[in-house]
Amino acid sequence: QTSDVNYRWVELEPSPIGGSNEIVLIAIDQTDADCNGWIWNGSVWGNFKELENALAGIRDCKCMGVAYEQNSGEAMFVWGYNNYMESRKWNGTDWENELPAIDISTLNVRWISLKADPTSNRLMAVTIDGQSDLNSVYWNGSAWGSPIEHDDGITHIDKRCADFDWEPSGGRGLLVWSTAQD
């Protein structure tokens, strides 16, 4: 799946399960604007999955992410498609069905940052869209919640000027961003 394809964005994440050599990869290709996933089992790449075909011209932005739930060891793949955040899990053996799309914005999701709580199966996705909106979406370990808009006038849409991370003790995190001044 890598022949004659130029990848614009790639992200790796190692399994949190002790003794596992599994690493997941999500990538957006510059050639076809596809979002793809692979699994490294410690010896070879396999389990290729085309997550999305043609991301509607948002190749210049990292509108994808991957993170492992820390307790289950299952990997969550997320990507932006138009005004939606879409997702699918790798359960360690197989790809699960795509989860329901989450309507994030009125204009293309451009940037996604996905972070895992170090003490649970919780995840936090942070998105920036083409209308300068900053949103977050919380995964409670079994389902995505509703998106929360934090700002409708961030500084940049052509750069990722926001990020989130969990405190090392888990359960709480910090979201930071650059906002436009009136």
PDB file of C-alpha atoms in Angstrom:
ATOM      1  CA  GLN A   1       0.000   0.000   0.000  1.00  0.00           C
ATOM      2  CA  THR A   2       3.003   2.323  -0.107  1.00  0.00           C
ATOM      3  CA  SER A   3       3.956   1.976  -3.791  1.00  0.00           C
ATOM      4  CA  ASP A   4       3.906   5.303  -5.664  1.00  0.00           C
ATOM      5  CA  VAL A   5       2.179   7.070  -2.772  1.00  0.00           C
ATOM      6  CA  ASN A   6       3.599  10.137  -1.038  1.00  0.00           C
ATOM      7  CA  TYR A   7       2.574  10.512   2.599  1.00  0.00           C
ATOM      8  CA  ARG A   8       2.046  14.002   3.978  1.00  0.00           C
ATOM      9  CA  TRP A   9       1.225  13.184   7.617  1.00  0.00           C
ATOM     10  CA  VAL A  10       2.163  10.113   9.662  1.00  0.00           C
ATOM     11  CA  GLU A  11       1.694   9.298  13.339  1.00  0.00           C
ATOM     12  CA  LEU A  12       2.794   6.241  15.347  1.00  0.00           C
ATOM     13  CA  GLU A  13       1.630   5.052  18.749  1.00  0.00           C
ATOM     14  CA  PRO A  14       3.010   2.089  20.749  1.00  0.00           C
ATOM     15  CA  SER A  15       0.768  -0.311  22.629  1.00  0.00           C
ATOM     16  CA  PRO A  16       0.615   0.346  26.394  1.00  0.00           C
ATOM     17  CA  ILE A  17       0.296  -3.387  27.117  1.00  0.00           C
ATOM     18  CA  GLY A  18       3.448  -4.795  28.694  1.00  0.00           C
ATOM     19  CA  GLY A  19       5.296  -7.271  26.504  1.00  0.00           C
ATOM     20  CA  SER A  20       3.493  -6.155  23.345  1.00  0.00           C
ATOM     21  CA  ASN A  21       5.503  -5.030  20.330  1.00  0.00           C
ATOM     22  CA  GLU A  22       2.411  -3.669  18.595  1.00  0.00           C
ATOM     23  CA  ILE A  23       2.605  -0.182  17.099  1.00  0.00           C
ATOM     24  CA  VAL A  24      -0.228   1.464  15.181  1.00  0.00           C
ATOM     25  CA  LEU A  25       0.227   3.899  12.308  1.00  0.00           C
ATOM     26  CA  ILE A  26      -2.191   6.418  10.835  1.00  0.00           C
ATOM     27  CA  ALA A  27      -1.257   8.415   7.746  1.00  0.00           C
ATOM     28  CA  ILE A  28      -2.700  10.791   5.172  1.00  0.00           C
ATOM     29  CA  ASP A  29      -1.308  10.451   1.696  1.00  0.00           C
ATOM     30  CA  GLN A  30      -0.568  13.436  -0.512  1.00  0.00           C
ATOM     31  CA  THR A  31      -1.240  11.406  -3.656  1.00  0.00           C
ATOM     32  CA  ASP A  32      -4.928  10.526  -3.165  1.00  0.00           C
ATOM     33  CA  ALA A  33      -5.793  12.316   0.116  1.00  0.00           C
ATOM     34  CA  ASP A  34      -6.660   8.977   1.719  1.00  0.00           C
ATOM     35  CA  CYS A  35      -6.420   8.352   5.455  1.00  0.00           C
ATOM     36  CA  ASN A  36      -4.970   4.891   6.127  1.00  0.00           C
ATOM     37  CA  GLY A  37      -4.141   2.720   9.124  1.00  0.00           C
ATOM     38  CA  TRP A  38      -1.666  -0.139   9.648  1.00  0.00           C
ATOM     39  CA  ILE A  39      -0.608  -2.368  12.509  1.00  0.00           C
ATOM     40  CA  TRP A  40       3.013  -3.371  13.288  1.00  0.00           C
ATOM     41  CA  ASN A  41       3.066  -6.698  15.151  1.00  0.00           C
ATOM     42  CA  GLY A  42       6.744  -6.556  16.083  1.00  0.00           C
ATOM     43  CA  SER A  43       7.902  -8.176  12.839  1.00  0.00           C
ATOM     44  CA  VAL A  44       5.840  -6.919   9.898  1.00  0.00           C
ATOM     45  CA  TRP A  45       3.284  -4.297   8.911  1.00  0.00           C
ATOM     46  CA  GLY A  46      -0.179  -5.713   8.328  1.00  0.00           C
ATOM     47  CA  ASN A  47      -3.905  -5.214   8.732  1.00  0.00           C
ATOM     48  CA  PHE A  48      -3.965  -2.268   6.331  1.00  0.00           C
ATOM     49  CA  LYS A  49      -7.243  -0.331   6.455  1.00  0.00           C
ATOM     50  CA  GLU A  50      -8.304   2.565   4.270  1.00  0.00           C
ATOM     51  CA  LEU A  51     -10.105   4.673   6.865  1.00  0.00           C
ATOM     52  CA  GLU A  52     -11.272   7.370   4.462  1.00  0.00           C
ATOM     53  CA  ASN A  53     -11.075   7.832   0.715  1.00  0.00           C
ATOM     54  CA  ALA A  54     -10.311  11.405  -0.430  1.00  0.00           C
ATOM     55  CA  LEU A  55     -10.303  13.820   2.502  1.00  0.00           C
ATOM     56  CA  ALA A  56     -11.757  16.674   0.413  1.00  0.00           C
ATOM     57  CA  GLY A  57      -8.536  18.626  -0.060  1.00  0.00           C
ATOM     58  CA  ILE A  58      -7.483  19.014   3.563  1.00  0.00           C
ATOM     59  CA  ARG A  59      -4.132  17.315   2.973  1.00  0.00           C
ATOM     60  CA  ASP A  60      -2.202  20.351   4.191  1.00  0.00           C
ATOM     61  CA  CYS A  61      -3.450  19.906   7.761  1.00  0.00           C
ATOM     62  CA  LYS A  62      -3.025  17.016  10.227  1.00  0.00           C
ATOM     63  CA  CYS A  63      -6.695  16.112  10.477  1.00  0.00           C
ATOM     64  CA  MET A  64      -6.030  12.693  12.021  1.00  0.00           C
ATOM     65  CA  GLY A  65      -4.735  11.070  15.189  1.00  0.00           C
ATOM     66  CA  VAL A  66      -4.317   7.757  16.965  1.00  0.00           C
ATOM     67  CA  ALA A  67      -4.098   6.795  20.646  1.00  0.00           C
ATOM     68  CA  TYR A  68      -4.416   3.638  22.723  1.00  0.00           C
ATOM     69  CA  GLU A  69      -6.876   3.204  25.548  1.00  0.00           C
ATOM     70  CA  GLN A  70      -4.473   2.531  28.394  1.00  0.00           C
ATOM     71  CA  ASN A  71      -6.344  -0.279  30.159  1.00  0.00           C
ATOM     72  CA  SER A  72      -7.917  -2.170  27.246  1.00  0.00           C
ATOM     73  CA  GLY A  73      -4.952  -1.769  24.910  1.00  0.00           C
ATOM     74  CA  GLU A  74      -7.323  -0.993  22.023  1.00  0.00           C
ATOM     75  CA  ALA A  75      -6.295   1.735  19.589  1.00  0.00           C
ATOM     76  CA  MET A  76      -8.606   4.548  18.509  1.00  0.00           C
ATOM     77  CA  PHE A  77      -8.061   6.056  15.059  1.00  0.00           C
ATOM     78  CA  VAL A  78      -9.708   9.431  14.358  1.00  0.00           C
ATOM     79  CA  TRP A  79      -9.802  11.628  11.265  1.00  0.00           C
ATOM     80  CA  GLY A  80     -11.654  14.635   9.963  1.00  0.00           C
ATOM     81  CA  TYR A  81     -13.932  14.367   6.959  1.00  0.00           C
ATOM     82  CA  ASN A  82     -15.623  17.601   5.955  1.00  0.00           C
ATOM     83  CA  ASN A  83     -17.273  18.897   9.145  1.00  0.00           C
ATOM     84  CA  TYR A  84     -17.172  15.512  10.930  1.00  0.00           C
ATOM     85  CA  MET A  85     -14.745  13.678  13.160  1.00  0.00           C
ATOM     86  CA  GLU A  86     -14.865   9.995  12.286  1.00  0.00           C
ATOM     87  CA  SER A  87     -13.339   7.101  14.208  1.00  0.00           C
ATOM     88  CA  ARG A  88     -12.652   3.392  14.200  1.00  0.00           C
ATOM     89  CA  LYS A  89     -10.995   1.083  16.750  1.00  0.00           C
ATOM     90  CA  TRP A  90      -8.379  -1.637  16.390  1.00  0.00           C
ATOM     91  CA  ASN A  91      -9.119  -4.167  19.158  1.00  0.00           C
ATOM     92  CA  GLY A  92      -5.763  -5.951  19.007  1.00  0.00           C
ATOM     93  CA  THR A  93      -7.030  -8.610  16.614  1.00  0.00           C
ATOM     94  CA  ASP A  94      -9.275  -6.904  14.072  1.00  0.00           C
ATOM     95  CA  TRP A  95     -10.745  -3.588  12.962  1.00  0.00           C
ATOM     96  CA  GLU A  96     -14.107  -2.837  14.554  1.00  0.00           C
ATOM     97  CA  ASN A  97     -16.956  -1.139  12.691  1.00  0.00           C
ATOM     98  CA  GLU A  98     -16.626   2.574  12.129  1.00  0.00           C
ATOM     99  CA  LEU A  99     -18.218   4.540  14.975  1.00  0.00           C
ATOM    100  CA  PRO A 100     -20.948   7.129  14.286  1.00  0.00           C
ATOM    101  CA  ALA A 101     -19.541  10.363  12.831  1.00  0.00           C
ATOM    102  CA  ILE A 102     -19.526  13.386  15.149  1.00  0.00           C
ATOM    103  CA  ASP A 103     -20.622  16.714  13.674  1.00  0.00           C
ATOM    104  CA  ILE A 104     -17.898  19.102  14.854  1.00  0.00           C
ATOM    105  CA  SER A 105     -18.277  22.237  12.770  1.00  0.00           C
ATOM    106  CA  THR A 106     -19.804  23.955   9.779  1.00  0.00           C
ATOM    107  CA  LEU A 107     -16.524  23.981   7.842  1.00  0.00           C
ATOM    108  CA  ASN A 108     -13.850  21.286   7.392  1.00  0.00           C
ATOM    109  CA  VAL A 109     -12.065  19.845  10.417  1.00  0.00           C
ATOM    110  CA  ARG A 110      -8.441  20.814   9.752  1.00  0.00           C
ATOM    111  CA  TRP A 111      -6.414  19.747  12.805  1.00  0.00           C
ATOM    112  CA  ILE A 112      -6.888  16.925  15.318  1.00  0.00           C
ATOM    113  CA  SER A 113      -4.913  16.080  18.428  1.00  0.00           C
ATOM    114  CA  LEU A 114      -5.878  12.851  20.239  1.00  0.00           C
ATOM    115  CA  LYS A 115      -4.520  12.070  23.714  1.00  0.00           C
ATOM    116  CA  ALA A 116      -4.998   9.116  26.069  1.00  0.00           C
ATOM    117  CA  ASP A 117      -5.560   9.409  29.806  1.00  0.00           C
ATOM    118  CA  PRO A 118      -2.575   7.510  31.285  1.00  0.00           C
ATOM    119  CA  THR A 119      -4.749   5.768  33.899  1.00  0.00           C
ATOM    120  CA  SER A 120      -7.920   4.755  32.045  1.00  0.00           C
ATOM    121  CA  ASN A 121      -9.595   4.145  28.687  1.00  0.00           C
ATOM    122  CA  ARG A 122     -10.565   7.814  28.379  1.00  0.00           C
ATOM    123  CA  LEU A 123      -9.401   9.864  25.401  1.00  0.00           C
ATOM    124  CA  MET A 124      -9.635  13.524  24.451  1.00  0.00           C
ATOM    125  CA  ALA A 125      -9.766  14.778  20.870  1.00  0.00           C
ATOM    126  CA  VAL A 126      -9.144  18.460  20.144  1.00  0.00           C
ATOM    127  CA  THR A 127     -10.127  19.859  16.746  1.00  0.00           C
ATOM    128  CA  ILE A 128      -9.626  23.096  14.849  1.00  0.00           C
ATOM    129  CA  ASP A 129     -11.890  23.803  11.892  1.00  0.00           C
ATOM    130  CA  GLY A 130     -11.841  26.121   8.905  1.00  0.00           C
ATOM    131  CA  GLN A 131     -13.910  28.778  10.708  1.00  0.00           C
ATOM    132  CA  SER A 132     -11.370  29.256  13.539  1.00  0.00           C
ATOM    133  CA  ASP A 133     -13.377  27.114  15.977  1.00  0.00           C
ATOM    134  CA  LEU A 134     -11.689  25.086  18.700  1.00  0.00           C
ATOM    135  CA  ASN A 135     -13.634  22.044  19.919  1.00  0.00           C
ATOM    136  CA  SER A 136     -12.984  19.062  22.146  1.00  0.00           C
ATOM    137  CA  VAL A 137     -14.661  15.660  22.155  1.00  0.00           C
ATOM    138  CA  TYR A 138     -14.373  13.270  25.113  1.00  0.00           C
ATOM    139  CA  TRP A 139     -14.248   9.451  24.815  1.00  0.00           C
ATOM    140  CA  ASN A 140     -15.384   7.890  28.117  1.00  0.00           C
ATOM    141  CA  GLY A 141     -14.059   4.425  27.264  1.00  0.00           C
ATOM    142  CA  SER A 142     -17.168   3.261  25.442  1.00  0.00           C
ATOM    143  CA  ALA A 143     -18.632   6.228  23.507  1.00  0.00           C
ATOM    144  CA  TRP A 144     -17.852   9.725  22.261  1.00  0.00           C
ATOM    145  CA  GLY A 145     -19.622  12.598  23.977  1.00  0.00           C
ATOM    146  CA  SER A 146     -20.940  15.724  22.292  1.00  0.00           C
ATOM    147  CA  PRO A 147     -18.357  18.221  21.050  1.00  0.00           C
ATOM    148  CA  ILE A 148     -17.735  21.295  23.182  1.00  0.00           C
ATOM    149  CA  GLU A 149     -16.736  24.555  21.511  1.00  0.00           C
ATOM    150  CA  HIS A 150     -14.119  26.456  23.536  1.00  0.00           C
ATOM    151  CA  ASP A 151     -13.372  29.333  21.157  1.00  0.00           C
ATOM    152  CA  ASP A 152     -14.771  30.602  17.864  1.00  0.00           C
ATOM    153  CA  GLY A 153     -11.841  32.873  17.048  1.00  0.00           C
ATOM    154  CA  ILE A 154      -8.527  31.084  17.455  1.00  0.00           C
ATOM    155  CA  THR A 155      -5.407  32.681  15.991  1.00  0.00           C
ATOM    156  CA  HIS A 156      -4.699  30.293  13.098  1.00  0.00           C
ATOM    157  CA  ILE A 157      -6.455  27.685  10.991  1.00  0.00           C
ATOM    158  CA  ASP A 158      -3.371  26.941   8.903  1.00  0.00           C
ATOM    159  CA  LYS A 159      -1.371  25.901  11.992  1.00  0.00           C
ATOM    160  CA  ARG A 160      -2.282  23.796  15.025  1.00  0.00           C
ATOM    161  CA  CYS A 161      -2.325  26.500  17.688  1.00  0.00           C
ATOM    162  CA  ALA A 162      -3.982  24.347  20.362  1.00  0.00           C
ATOM    163  CA  ASP A 163      -3.181  21.195  22.297  1.00  0.00           C
ATOM    164  CA  PHE A 164      -4.407  19.099  25.195  1.00  0.00           C
ATOM    165  CA  ASP A 165      -2.750  16.627  27.515  1.00  0.00           C
ATOM    166  CA  TRP A 166      -3.710  14.684  30.606  1.00  0.00           C
ATOM    167  CA  GLU A 167      -2.021  15.135  33.972  1.00  0.00           C
ATOM    168  CA  PRO A 168       0.287  12.153  34.727  1.00  0.00           C
ATOM    169  CA  SER A 169      -1.950  11.089  37.632  1.00  0.00           C
ATOM    170  CA  GLY A 170      -4.878  10.837  35.176  1.00  0.00           C
ATOM    171  CA  GLY A 171      -8.471  12.009  35.276  1.00  0.00           C
ATOM    172  CA  ARG A 172      -7.731  15.677  34.579  1.00  0.00           C
ATOM    173  CA  GLY A 173      -6.084  17.512  31.740  1.00  0.00           C
ATOM    174  CA  LEU A 174      -5.149  20.887  30.387  1.00  0.00           C
ATOM    175  CA  LEU A 175      -6.266  22.490  27.123  1.00  0.00           C
ATOM    176  CA  VAL A 176      -4.270  25.472  25.833  1.00  0.00           C
ATOM    177  CA  TRP A 177      -4.698  27.577  22.690  1.00  0.00           C
ATOM    178  CA  SER A 178      -3.943  30.887  21.033  1.00  0.00           C
ATOM    179  CA  THR A 179      -6.950  33.127  20.537  1.00  0.00           C
ATOM    180  CA  ALA A 180      -7.444  36.114  18.269  1.00  0.00           C
ATOM    181  CA  GLN A 181      -7.745  39.455  20.038  1.00  0.00           C
ATOM    182  CA  ASP A 182     -10.539  41.916  19.185  1.00  0.00           C
TER     183      ASP A 182
END
